[in-house]
Each structure stands twice: as structure tokens, then as C-alpha cells.
XYZ file of C-alpha atoms in Angstrom:
652
model
C -0.103 0.309 0.372
C 2.776 2.183 0.803
C 4.411 1.595 -2.319
C 0.948 2.481 -4.497
C 0.588 5.182 -2.486
C 4.089 6.807 -3.487
C 4.131 6.233 -7.088
C 0.287 7.458 -6.627
C 1.837 11.214 -5.071
C 4.572 11.015 -8.021
C 1.853 10.626 -10.448
C 0.142 13.092 -9.599
C 2.874 15.498 -8.774
C 4.028 15.432 -12.167
C 0.815 15.614 -13.668
C 1.023 19.019 -11.800
C 4.261 19.995 -13.337
C 2.635 19.270 -16.578
C 0.156 21.237 -15.713
C 2.394 24.309 -15.018
C 4.483 23.609 -17.722
C 1.735 24.130 -20.194
C 0.422 26.917 -18.802
C 3.555 28.607 -18.616
C 4.271 28.211 -22.511
C 0.826 29.185 -22.931
C 1.919 33.039 -20.798
C 4.518 32.186 -22.719
C 3.437 32.097 -26.462
C 0.229 34.824 -25.732
C -0.015 37.988 -23.333
C 2.387 40.552 -22.002
C 5.223 38.021 -24.125
C 3.318 38.231 -27.256
C 2.687 41.784 -26.953
C 6.400 42.022 -26.787
C 7.520 40.035 -29.367
C 5.236 41.790 -31.702
C 6.416 44.920 -30.623
C 9.812 44.086 -31.730
C 8.870 42.781 -35.112
C 5.835 45.799 -35.878
C 6.966 47.887 -38.741
C 4.285 51.217 -38.353
C 2.325 52.540 -41.161
C 4.475 54.400 -43.414
C 8.301 53.596 -42.000
C 10.834 51.115 -43.230
C 12.326 48.049 -41.986
C 15.880 48.122 -40.962
C 16.991 45.602 -43.506
C 17.007 44.500 -46.906
C 16.611 40.622 -47.407
C 17.195 38.791 -50.447
C 15.896 35.405 -50.712
C 16.492 32.864 -53.293
C 13.175 31.640 -55.083
C 14.462 28.272 -55.396
C 11.955 26.835 -58.552
C 10.387 30.098 -58.600
C 13.910 31.179 -60.584
C 13.451 33.995 -59.342
C 14.628 36.121 -56.485
C 12.445 37.890 -53.298
C 12.850 41.097 -51.488
C 11.907 40.928 -47.945
C 11.831 43.563 -45.386
C 13.226 42.403 -41.615
C 12.416 42.843 -39.077
C 8.808 42.919 -40.639
C 9.209 39.950 -43.153
C 6.895 42.231 -45.116
C 7.884 40.722 -49.191
C 8.721 43.938 -51.267
C 9.323 42.699 -54.418
C 9.704 39.636 -56.515
C 12.777 40.322 -59.250
C 12.928 37.976 -62.273
C 15.915 36.485 -63.005
C 15.549 33.251 -64.608
C 11.746 32.796 -65.055
C 9.709 34.029 -67.061
C 7.785 36.969 -65.211
C 4.020 37.902 -66.779
C 3.951 40.456 -63.933
C 5.882 42.558 -65.568
C 6.640 40.931 -69.066
C 9.907 40.576 -68.666
C 10.763 37.495 -70.313
C 8.347 37.876 -72.707
C 9.146 41.646 -73.953
C 11.529 41.695 -77.037
C 13.831 43.610 -74.899
C 14.278 40.989 -72.209
C 13.478 37.778 -73.694
C 17.267 37.322 -74.970
C 18.518 37.079 -70.524
C 16.686 33.818 -70.840
C 18.803 32.760 -74.390
C 21.200 29.883 -73.437
C 23.401 27.132 -76.442
C 20.280 25.088 -75.568
C 17.827 27.501 -76.804
C 15.576 29.902 -74.806
C 14.675 28.189 -71.704
C 12.029 30.023 -69.825
C 12.734 28.364 -66.299
C 15.317 28.606 -63.917
C 16.486 27.180 -60.514
C 18.006 29.923 -58.104
C 19.989 29.564 -55.356
C 23.036 30.704 -53.565
C 22.487 34.855 -53.722
C 24.895 36.719 -52.203
C 25.616 40.446 -52.009
C 28.685 42.355 -53.338
C 31.634 43.251 -50.929
C 34.495 45.679 -51.021
C 37.295 45.609 -48.048
C 35.228 42.651 -46.994
C 32.231 44.348 -45.958
C 28.863 44.165 -47.844
C 28.581 47.569 -50.374
C 25.015 47.368 -51.540
C 25.565 47.739 -55.166
C 24.940 43.746 -56.929
C 23.273 40.413 -55.828
C 24.713 37.890 -57.568
C 22.391 33.868 -57.549
C 22.965 30.939 -59.517
C 21.000 29.074 -61.543
C 21.178 25.324 -61.194
C 19.927 23.493 -63.779
C 20.722 25.101 -66.534
C 23.791 26.946 -64.823
C 24.172 30.158 -65.236
C 25.265 33.138 -62.668
C 23.053 36.137 -62.586
C 23.763 39.877 -61.285
C 20.196 42.045 -60.087
C 21.410 45.871 -59.907
C 20.309 47.221 -56.380
C 20.065 50.741 -57.895
C 17.328 49.636 -60.661
C 16.268 45.817 -58.404
C 16.361 44.417 -62.346
C 18.705 41.731 -63.905
C 21.280 43.578 -65.295
C 23.358 40.576 -66.425
C 23.188 36.670 -67.122
C 26.395 34.152 -68.251
C 25.787 30.131 -68.860
C 28.433 27.986 -67.185
C 29.476 26.000 -69.738
C 30.708 22.406 -69.318
C 28.918 22.254 -66.071
C 26.006 20.379 -64.048
C 24.347 21.448 -61.860
C 25.407 24.470 -60.705
C 25.566 24.588 -56.722
C 28.798 25.640 -55.299
C 27.436 29.261 -56.442
C 27.397 32.433 -56.471
C 29.660 33.249 -53.263
C 31.998 36.100 -54.227
C 35.339 37.269 -52.841
C 35.695 40.114 -50.126
C 36.701 42.726 -52.837
C 34.272 41.259 -55.458
C 36.829 40.154 -57.919
C 35.439 36.772 -58.603
C 32.099 34.554 -58.038
C 32.434 31.188 -58.081
C 30.382 28.546 -60.064
C 30.921 24.684 -59.305
C 29.079 22.091 -60.904
C 27.114 19.984 -58.601
C 27.139 16.692 -60.953
C 30.155 15.616 -62.220
C 30.251 15.024 -66.479
C 32.367 14.314 -68.723
C 34.885 17.250 -69.529
C 34.093 18.468 -72.600
C 30.642 16.602 -73.090
C 31.271 13.236 -74.881
C 29.413 10.284 -75.473
C 30.776 7.459 -72.985
C 29.389 4.859 -70.938
C 27.768 6.134 -67.480
C 29.292 3.324 -65.867
C 32.583 4.728 -67.567
C 32.015 7.818 -64.806
C 35.259 6.781 -62.255
C 38.323 8.421 -63.408
C 36.799 9.768 -66.320
C 33.898 12.440 -65.376
C 35.414 15.708 -64.074
C 34.267 18.538 -61.320
C 34.861 21.831 -63.099
C 34.677 24.926 -61.321
C 34.214 28.294 -62.409
C 36.048 31.538 -61.867
C 34.344 34.903 -62.929
C 36.196 37.579 -63.167
C 34.157 41.138 -61.891
C 35.295 44.282 -63.514
C 33.969 47.701 -61.680
C 31.365 48.068 -63.303
C 29.729 44.980 -62.440
C 30.643 42.919 -65.997
C 30.873 39.287 -65.524
C 33.540 37.019 -68.011
C 34.340 34.065 -67.395
C 38.479 33.968 -66.159
C 39.134 29.861 -66.386
C 37.798 26.985 -65.173
C 39.131 24.793 -62.913
C 39.771 20.890 -64.405
C 39.003 18.925 -60.869
C 38.449 15.383 -59.989
C 35.008 14.003 -60.704
C 33.230 14.394 -57.483
C 30.561 15.928 -56.239
C 30.724 20.143 -55.200
C 28.017 20.839 -52.755
C 28.864 24.464 -51.629
C 31.329 27.146 -51.456
C 32.910 29.923 -49.465
C 35.653 32.178 -50.016
C 38.527 33.313 -47.364
C 38.519 36.346 -46.343
C 41.433 38.718 -43.808
C 44.342 36.273 -43.978
C 42.316 33.427 -45.998
C 41.462 35.900 -48.732
C 42.903 34.701 -51.769
C 41.105 31.212 -51.176
C 38.172 29.279 -51.841
C 36.570 26.189 -50.153
C 34.270 23.647 -51.857
C 32.747 20.931 -50.201
C 32.852 17.859 -51.723
C 30.420 14.643 -51.266
C 30.702 11.368 -53.595
C 34.206 10.746 -53.353
C 33.379 7.238 -53.887
C 32.315 8.422 -57.427
C 29.215 6.442 -57.846
C 26.713 6.914 -60.166
C 23.796 4.644 -59.097
C 21.654 4.605 -55.804
C 23.814 7.333 -54.454
C 22.071 7.376 -51.316
C 23.433 4.727 -50.494
C 26.888 4.827 -52.571
C 27.794 7.661 -52.054
C 27.936 7.296 -47.799
C 30.656 4.598 -47.745
C 33.598 7.296 -47.495
C 34.182 7.980 -43.424
C 35.422 11.359 -44.881
C 34.458 13.208 -48.138
C 36.972 16.362 -48.859
C 36.600 20.301 -48.523
C 38.976 21.508 -51.552
C 41.043 24.093 -50.889
C 41.704 26.593 -54.019
C 44.686 29.398 -54.503
C 42.994 31.173 -56.655
C 45.642 33.905 -56.386
C 47.845 31.633 -57.607
C 45.977 30.250 -60.149
C 45.314 33.918 -61.311
C 48.982 34.753 -61.689
C 49.210 31.325 -63.765
C 46.779 32.305 -66.255
C 47.808 35.850 -66.308
C 51.544 34.380 -67.684
C 49.432 32.875 -69.935
C 48.904 29.516 -68.530
C 46.409 27.470 -69.596
C 44.494 25.587 -72.763
C 41.676 26.976 -74.389
C 39.130 24.801 -75.861
C 35.871 24.840 -77.244
C 32.926 26.023 -75.391
C 29.383 27.525 -76.626
C 27.645 29.628 -73.926
C 25.422 32.511 -73.847
C 26.608 35.968 -72.107
C 23.437 37.750 -71.883
C 23.445 42.241 -70.524
C 20.653 44.615 -70.537
C 22.114 47.814 -70.985
C 20.008 50.753 -69.341
C 20.425 53.558 -72.188
C 19.330 51.136 -74.543
C 16.461 49.095 -72.509
C 17.484 46.301 -74.095
C 18.989 43.159 -73.395
C 21.811 41.257 -76.131
C 22.748 38.339 -76.022
C 26.335 36.993 -76.971
C 26.944 33.393 -78.086
C 30.393 32.509 -76.983
C 32.661 30.137 -78.307
C 36.121 29.715 -76.152
C 36.915 28.997 -72.160
C 40.189 28.664 -70.616
C 40.932 25.693 -68.887
C 43.639 24.578 -66.187
C 44.522 21.586 -64.519
C 45.158 21.833 -60.946
C 47.928 19.867 -61.278
C 49.956 22.347 -64.249
C 49.965 24.548 -60.348
C 51.913 23.231 -57.836
C 50.083 24.913 -53.869
C 46.862 25.525 -56.169
C 44.588 23.085 -54.822
C 44.172 20.899 -51.180
C 42.516 18.125 -50.159
C 40.880 18.506 -46.322
C 39.521 15.369 -45.118
C 36.068 16.072 -44.154
C 33.113 14.111 -41.742
C 30.842 12.645 -43.457
C 29.160 13.447 -46.824
C 29.254 17.454 -45.526
C 27.208 19.390 -47.297
C 27.660 23.531 -45.820
C 31.466 25.076 -46.563
C 31.358 28.332 -43.917
C 34.630 30.512 -43.228
C 34.065 32.558 -40.612
C 34.456 36.679 -40.566
C 38.149 36.464 -39.477
C 39.015 34.149 -42.243
C 40.319 31.318 -39.690
C 37.901 28.787 -39.562
C 36.351 27.142 -41.923
C 33.564 24.977 -40.728
C 32.782 21.319 -43.140
C 29.021 20.596 -42.055
C 28.836 16.753 -42.532
C 25.416 15.198 -43.233
C 25.838 11.983 -41.858
C 28.079 13.485 -39.040
C 26.646 14.761 -35.459
C 29.874 16.416 -35.038
C 31.044 19.989 -36.769
C 34.501 19.570 -38.245
C 36.501 23.072 -37.814
C 39.767 23.295 -39.820
C 41.886 25.873 -39.369
C 43.556 27.951 -42.600
C 46.409 28.829 -40.599
C 46.998 24.906 -39.448
C 46.227 24.057 -43.231
C 49.214 26.305 -44.769
C 51.446 24.645 -41.823
C 50.500 21.732 -42.857
C 51.523 22.636 -46.622
C 54.674 23.633 -45.325
C 55.425 20.464 -43.421
C 54.010 18.774 -46.688
C 51.825 16.602 -43.824
C 50.236 14.707 -46.826
C 47.968 11.065 -46.610
C 47.983 10.601 -49.975
C 46.303 12.133 -53.088
C 43.013 12.500 -54.881
C 43.892 12.558 -58.600
C 47.178 13.961 -58.112
C 46.188 16.618 -55.795
C 47.442 16.465 -51.926
C 45.369 15.354 -49.272
C 46.378 17.155 -45.984
C 46.225 14.930 -42.862
C 42.700 15.172 -41.331
C 44.579 15.974 -37.496
C 46.979 18.741 -38.855
C 44.192 20.949 -40.128
C 41.601 20.076 -37.526
C 40.914 23.468 -35.044
C 38.443 21.773 -32.736
C 34.847 20.106 -33.057
C 31.496 20.725 -31.037
C 30.791 17.380 -30.421
C 26.676 16.474 -30.873
C 25.298 19.292 -32.098
C 22.513 17.777 -33.118
C 21.225 15.529 -36.366
C 21.752 16.605 -40.185
C 23.967 19.769 -39.743
C 23.311 22.249 -42.883
C 25.008 25.336 -43.234
C 26.540 27.752 -40.362
C 26.077 31.723 -40.311
C 28.307 34.519 -37.607
C 27.432 37.289 -35.608
C 29.817 39.841 -34.479
C 30.656 38.428 -31.207
C 32.255 35.300 -31.901
C 29.168 33.072 -32.071
C 28.169 30.550 -34.738
C 25.179 29.238 -35.591
C 24.498 25.829 -37.388
C 21.241 24.534 -38.887
C 20.436 20.998 -38.499
C 17.746 19.564 -40.640
C 16.947 16.321 -38.821
C 16.392 17.126 -35.521
C 14.979 20.901 -36.603
C 17.007 23.165 -34.710
C 19.403 26.104 -35.363
C 22.616 25.637 -32.548
C 24.515 28.420 -31.020
C 28.049 27.574 -30.611
C 31.699 29.517 -29.360
C 34.474 29.772 -32.576
C 37.192 29.038 -30.572
C 35.968 27.150 -27.137
C 33.911 24.986 -29.502
C 30.776 25.410 -26.506
C 27.449 24.777 -27.291
C 25.364 28.197 -25.631
C 21.616 27.468 -26.753
C 19.484 25.782 -29.391
C 16.063 26.502 -30.582
C 14.055 24.627 -32.724
C 12.745 25.497 -36.186
C 9.769 24.810 -37.580
C 10.246 22.262 -39.649
C 13.025 20.555 -40.971
C 15.557 23.337 -41.466
C 17.465 24.075 -44.433
C 19.691 27.534 -44.407
C 20.310 30.243 -42.404
C 21.398 33.354 -42.882
C 22.220 36.553 -40.471
C 22.861 39.779 -42.147
C 25.864 40.084 -42.934
C 26.993 36.365 -41.877
C 28.778 35.822 -44.907
C 31.286 38.922 -44.721
C 33.932 40.610 -42.344
C 31.346 42.562 -40.599
C 27.684 39.826 -40.119
C 25.591 42.015 -37.468
C 24.894 39.754 -34.475
C 21.065 41.374 -33.955
C 18.832 39.539 -36.333
C 19.361 35.831 -37.737
C 16.261 33.876 -40.706
C 16.492 30.404 -40.979
C 14.386 29.021 -44.525
C 12.493 26.138 -43.344
C 11.336 23.354 -45.883
C 8.255 22.236 -44.024
C 5.499 24.343 -43.493
C 2.300 21.817 -42.214
C 0.652 24.395 -39.798
C 2.356 27.197 -39.455
C -0.471 28.921 -41.195
C -3.638 28.635 -42.759
C -3.791 25.718 -44.984
C -4.038 26.051 -48.842
C -4.387 22.663 -50.132
C -2.136 20.092 -51.004
C 0.861 23.080 -51.999
C 2.220 25.139 -49.037
C 4.508 28.218 -49.702
C 7.945 27.339 -47.498
C 8.093 28.794 -44.129
C 11.170 31.230 -42.806
C 11.045 32.544 -38.979
C 12.666 35.402 -37.659
C 14.964 35.164 -34.481
C 16.197 38.058 -32.222
C 20.067 36.640 -31.511
C 21.131 39.992 -30.163
C 21.206 38.528 -26.225
C 22.675 35.059 -25.072
C 20.086 33.246 -26.143
C 17.868 33.317 -29.331
C 14.495 34.097 -29.679
C 12.056 33.237 -32.197
C 10.093 36.566 -33.149
C 8.086 36.024 -35.986
C 6.863 33.260 -38.623
C 6.276 34.458 -42.383
C 5.926 32.545 -45.988
C 8.120 32.302 -48.469
C 7.823 31.973 -52.076
C 8.723 29.117 -54.275
C 11.669 27.097 -52.373
C 14.200 29.785 -50.562
C 17.823 27.825 -50.183
C 20.054 31.190 -48.891
C 19.686 34.240 -48.502
C 21.827 37.464 -48.189
C 20.461 40.533 -46.207
C 22.067 44.161 -46.025
C 20.986 47.357 -43.595
C 18.772 49.505 -45.839
C 20.789 52.830 -45.413
C 23.266 50.874 -47.951
C 20.821 50.611 -50.311
C 17.667 52.815 -50.624
C 19.052 56.216 -51.102
C 21.072 54.890 -54.335
C 17.637 53.039 -55.319
C 16.629 54.255 -58.720
C 12.782 56.136 -58.812
C 12.125 56.414 -62.534
C 13.779 56.118 -65.915
C 14.545 59.434 -66.985
C 13.402 60.469 -70.682
C 16.047 62.763 -71.556
C 18.198 59.584 -71.113
C 16.203 56.722 -72.916
C 17.954 55.631 -75.940
C 15.861 52.767 -76.949
C 15.610 52.150 -80.765
C 12.030 52.570 -81.087
C 11.197 54.981 -78.330
C 8.198 58.137 -79.063
C 9.476 60.490 -76.420
C 6.448 62.606 -76.904
C 3.089 62.457 -78.967
C 4.062 63.800 -81.651
C 6.372 61.385 -82.926
C 3.836 58.442 -82.008
C 3.144 57.147 -85.588
C 2.399 53.536 -87.412
C 4.348 52.054 -89.769
C 4.233 49.127 -92.534
C 7.263 47.001 -93.277
C 5.705 43.643 -95.668
C 3.467 41.588 -93.153
C 5.238 43.656 -90.140
C 3.490 46.713 -88.522
C 5.198 48.928 -86.207
C 3.300 50.971 -83.500
C 5.125 53.497 -81.722
C 2.725 54.271 -78.754
C 2.781 56.578 -75.706
C 1.203 56.397 -72.877
C 0.395 59.185 -70.059
C -2.072 59.754 -67.311
C -5.023 58.262 -68.459
C -4.617 57.624 -72.187
C -2.634 56.342 -75.017
C -1.495 57.739 -78.312
C -2.376 56.764 -80.613
C -5.878 55.133 -78.967
C -7.573 53.574 -82.419
C -5.763 51.903 -85.109
C -7.306 51.062 -88.586
C -5.883 48.479 -91.628
C -4.234 45.441 -89.304
C -4.811 42.372 -90.973
C -4.970 38.943 -89.709
C -1.730 37.120 -90.190
C 0.374 40.696 -89.607
C 2.970 40.540 -87.093
C 2.146 43.789 -84.712
C 4.802 45.250 -82.959
C 3.309 47.539 -79.842
C 6.548 49.822 -78.819
C 5.190 51.653 -75.671
C 7.022 54.445 -73.638
C 5.763 55.472 -70.464
C 5.709 59.515 -70.670
C 5.610 59.527 -67.180
C 8.643 61.129 -65.152
C 6.851 60.844 -61.548
C 7.769 58.038 -58.940
C 5.809 55.069 -59.279
C 3.269 55.905 -61.868
C 3.735 53.093 -63.796
C 1.102 51.813 -66.768
C 0.241 48.589 -68.407
C -0.074 47.627 -71.455
C -2.294 44.521 -72.349
C -3.778 43.436 -75.924
C -6.678 40.836 -76.295
C -5.523 37.644 -78.174
C -1.748 38.452 -77.412
C 0.073 35.433 -77.220
C 3.087 36.467 -74.729
C 2.140 38.606 -71.575
C 1.036 42.179 -70.907
C 3.546 44.750 -69.609
C 3.974 47.037 -67.205
C 6.103 50.039 -67.982
C 7.834 52.139 -65.610
C 8.221 55.954 -66.017
C 10.315 57.501 -68.975
C 10.325 53.651 -69.880
C 10.193 51.562 -73.319
C 9.209 48.071 -73.268
C 7.392 45.915 -76.744
C 5.099 42.943 -77.623
C 4.505 41.163 -80.699
C 0.611 40.636 -81.165
C 0.002 38.490 -84.529
C -3.587 39.155 -85.223
C -6.187 35.811 -86.099
C -9.776 36.639 -85.886
C -11.356 39.669 -87.889
C -12.852 42.135 -85.355
C -12.630 46.018 -83.083
C -10.138 44.356 -80.572
C -9.419 46.529 -77.377
C -6.406 47.234 -75.811
C -5.930 48.889 -72.216
C -4.047 50.017 -69.434
C -3.503 46.889 -66.462
C -2.186 49.052 -63.392
C -4.896 51.399 -61.819
C -2.682 54.747 -62.659
C -5.131 57.657 -61.838
C -9.211 58.309 -61.016
C -9.724 57.560 -65.277
C -7.943 54.222 -65.037
C -10.836 52.474 -67.040
C -10.721 54.920 -69.838
C -7.627 54.307 -70.926
C -7.638 52.291 -73.665
C -7.931 51.675 -77.371
C -9.035 49.958 -80.417
C -7.698 47.699 -83.073
C -9.428 46.993 -86.503
C -8.302 43.860 -87.980
C -9.663 43.470 -91.272
C -9.184 39.640 -93.453
C -5.552 39.036 -94.616
C -6.457 39.832 -98.436
C -7.860 43.258 -97.145
C -7.631 47.427 -99.025
C -8.838 48.602 -95.617
C -6.082 51.442 -95.745
C -3.494 51.553 -92.114
C -4.582 54.707 -90.346
C -4.276 55.564 -86.507
C -5.854 58.512 -84.411
C -5.887 60.231 -81.523
C -9.310 62.176 -80.336
C -10.136 61.537 -84.091
C -6.475 63.241 -85.264
């Protein structure tokens, strides 16, 4: 009986404690606590967020812009995918941006944005982002918040370990995820081992942001997953995680997970740069597209390139080394000092931290454990700085604050773990909801990170928001990291699948943001810069309409003499010169998209009428009290008609 009473007492006490715990948790998630958290993310009407955050759109192909701390989406920037909202990839001016050596590709898989840097600090000039499926790198202007340049990466497949920039934006890298024949050839897949390669592409950036492929490094045929540049003393080096050093070609979930350790490839790009500048390397055939948007002409052009310089790392002694890292590493992250390189092994519960200074010493002392295809493998213990023990399950990515702390995401255990650089001590852990991939701290990939906020980008969203059927948007979460403990402040949905993000203090960007396209700087070859220049011209079955728009009419607004089978080019110029007064143009039956045209901008859309009749066009963007009256008509006659070509505005 005494034993029964003891058990009963313990059970009742446990229930009381659990009940108290529930009440405490309830209080934590509501009342004064919730009010305090809400105030910290609240941005009052008319006020601005403190940070711009740029989140990759994954399979949407685009880049989304959010304000922090509010979590408000400010803009979606089309990059690798057609975007009917404003006609990107549909208008004649922007279709060249999506040209590749495979032809016109209307879709992309955008993964890792990175912001340009000067002296290791974010400078707010450009965002670079990679496309995984059809290997490309894009540069987005942070003056216009528009894609200005896209360069295709030849001889690559799965452009994943990209698009990270060196600390003075000398290079952007593009590493291949899938090893392939280099150059491509018809070869049996089971002959992969030793024959496939993993080229790493170094793209030089000039002072105006222009991109050009400087060289490709002909690496062994491993999978190159992620990368980060050195900084400080390690500036001049780039570090890439590898997996599938087994070189398996089937059932890779099992067969590419056999080795106890894979590698971090340490690449001395300054040494290779010097080698190339002195005439080293071999020029080989390579077909790839280089697409550039010109803001003066407001038109993109495509140049097809046919050569690339390739470098065999074995020809440049001291340029490339392998550091063994457990096991199937994904993230590869370098701390703000440039001393520590973190390899996050997906199948390891420990975090392995390598030391750059120890790496140099090991190289000097030739502390090698053999080689891989002629590239020296450094002794594991010789480069090891420390280990974070039992951090969590499924480590993926690490970011850094300004206080010497690191924050690592763990996919399987759905958490972020804060730990101390140098002591490797776990300081805090907080759950994420759910299955976190990347995390991001503003400036976390630079010499000067901020220590105020962190966001996590989570793969699973169920129960975080109102249900929207089987397909849900992904979830991001905002944490306050200014104190000793991380504190979850906010959930907000994100578009597509954000793989990574980059953020910068708004003061470094917003003052330089363009408000309009100046009409006196518009050099578009088909612009009509005032209503007196509007006209309609026929050239065979092509008809060119040089049109203007201003609140609240088109000029011309009545057009006749168009025939079935004609190809009608509407060249439309927005004459407004006020900030935030776009106009739209939509034509019934157009097989492309509408156009959204900013003040001072010219865009072109093609319409091929297929039916006789009188067909309206109209403005799609509500622009004034008389927006509904902003419309016009096109009369379409039969293909053999003799109706003369004429146009008018108000009967003139």
C-alpha cells in the first residue's frame, strides 16, 4: 500500500508539473510576452524596415525581397524565369536574358544569392545568384532592382556551389554539383569513375559589375556542393565541400555515403590567377551565352561565346589541396576572421572545424596522406581546429554574428544551435518549424556581420499558417540573436523554395535606389519620347506601332488597317516622370503577356491577330481616377483587305 501511495504521489506531482509547464508555455506564447515580441517586429505604417533581405526563389527561378524585421515581401525580381507580372522574358527587350546554348529557357532554379563586397564588407551594389539546372550566374542591380546580366557556365552540370563572391568582388564562383564528361562526350555512365570531371568556374567581375569567365579548374569528378571564400589572412583562397568521392553513379543515397570522410577542396585562386595571367592554361571549345541588359537602350543583347580557358590543378603546384571532412558534407562556411572553415557533414553529429593557419603549416610541412588524382590530401588532424560535439542531427549550414559566435542549422533535429568559436562550446539551441535548411545573418558571409537578427529557411510548413491545399509556401522564421539566448520573433511565408538568403542594412541601398527612367536618357531605338513622335508603319506583314502612354490615355488609341496574319509590334513608352506611376499595356489575344512599363521606360510586345474584328487594348495598372478610360481599339480586317493603315488620337 505504501508503495502504491508513493507511485500515486509521484504521478500526481508529475501531472501538476506538466500542467504548470503547459500554463507557462501558454503564457510565453500569449499575453504580455506575445505583445512584446509583436512590438519588436512591428513596422508602423509609413515607416521602413531596417534591412533588405534577398531570398532565393528556388524553383520559381526568381529572387524575392523582404523587409526585416517585418517579414513583408517588398518585391519579386525576375531573374531566370519568365514573369508575366511585368513582361520579363516576354517583352522583346528582355527575351535575350533567357537565351542559352540550349536555346530559350523560360525557367530556372535559383539557389544562393550573395551581395557584392568591398574590403570584406557588404557594399550594396549588386546581388549575384546562381541557376542550378541550366548552369548560369546572374547579376542584379541594387539601383534598379533588376537583372542586368546573366552568364551561362559551359561544361558544367548542377551549378550549386555558387554564387559566392570574394571580399573585393574580384570573382564569383560557379561549382558543378554533378560530375560530367569534360568536355561533354558520349560515354557509358558506368565508366564514370576517373573519366568524369567536376569543373569549378571562376568568373571575374570588373568595376562596373561586368562578368567574364576567367578560367575553369579541371577538378576530379566528385560532387561539389557548397563553397565560401576566404577573408582576412585567407583572402585569396576558396573552399568547396565535396561529396560522392566514391564516384558512384547509381543509388547514390547509399553508394555515395560509404567513405568515412569526403573533402573540402582548398583552392588558391590568386596562384591560379597569376598562372593564367602569365599565359598558363589551355583554351578549349565551349558554347555559352552571355546576356547583358543595357539601361540606356533599355534592351538586352545575347553574345554567344565559343572558348573557355581550362586549368589542370596539377599544372599549378600549391594551388589546390584536399582537407578530409566527415561525412558527406553540405555547407562550407568561413568565419569573419577567415581562420575557421566549417565543414557540415550531413551524416555526422559532430561539427568539424578546420584551421586556415594550421592548413598552411601542414602544407609547408608536407603533412599529406596521399593524393586524389594528383591533388595532395592533407592529414586530417593537422588541419583540425576543433570539434563541436553532439551539436544535433543533420548539420547543414553555419552563419556568424559579431560576437564570435556561430549558428548551425540541423535539418533532422529541426533546430539552430549557437556555439562559440574557439572553445566549440554549445551555448544555446532553439527549435525551427520544420526541417530547416539554410540560415542567414545579415552580413554573415562577410568580415562584418550584424548580430541582431537571424532568419531560418524551413522546408516543411504544415500547421504554421492557414492551410492552402496540398501545396504550401515555405516558411521563414526570424530570431533575435542580440542576447545570450536566441528568441523566435516571427514566422512569415516565402515564395518558391528559398535555399539561401543575403541581407544588408537598408541605409546602404535605399538612397541609391532609382525612382524613374529619365526620358532624356532613353536611347531605346523604338522609343516615342512625346506624342508628336507616335506613328504606325507597315513593312510587309510587319506593323510597328510607336505608342506613348500618360495619365490617362494612349497615343494613338485607334488603329485601323491591321490584317489577319500581320505581326504587330507595339513599342510603348511611358511618358510619366513621377515616381511610382507605371502603366500597363494588354492586348486581347496576345500570346505573350501584358507589359508593365515604368516612368520613362520603353517596352515592346508582339501581337499576331488571328481573327477579324475590332479588338480593345487597355492599361492594366490602376494609374488615375480615369484609369478605366485608358483604352483603345485595333480594327483587324481580312488578310486580303485593302483597308488603309491609319491611326488617330481624339479623331486627329
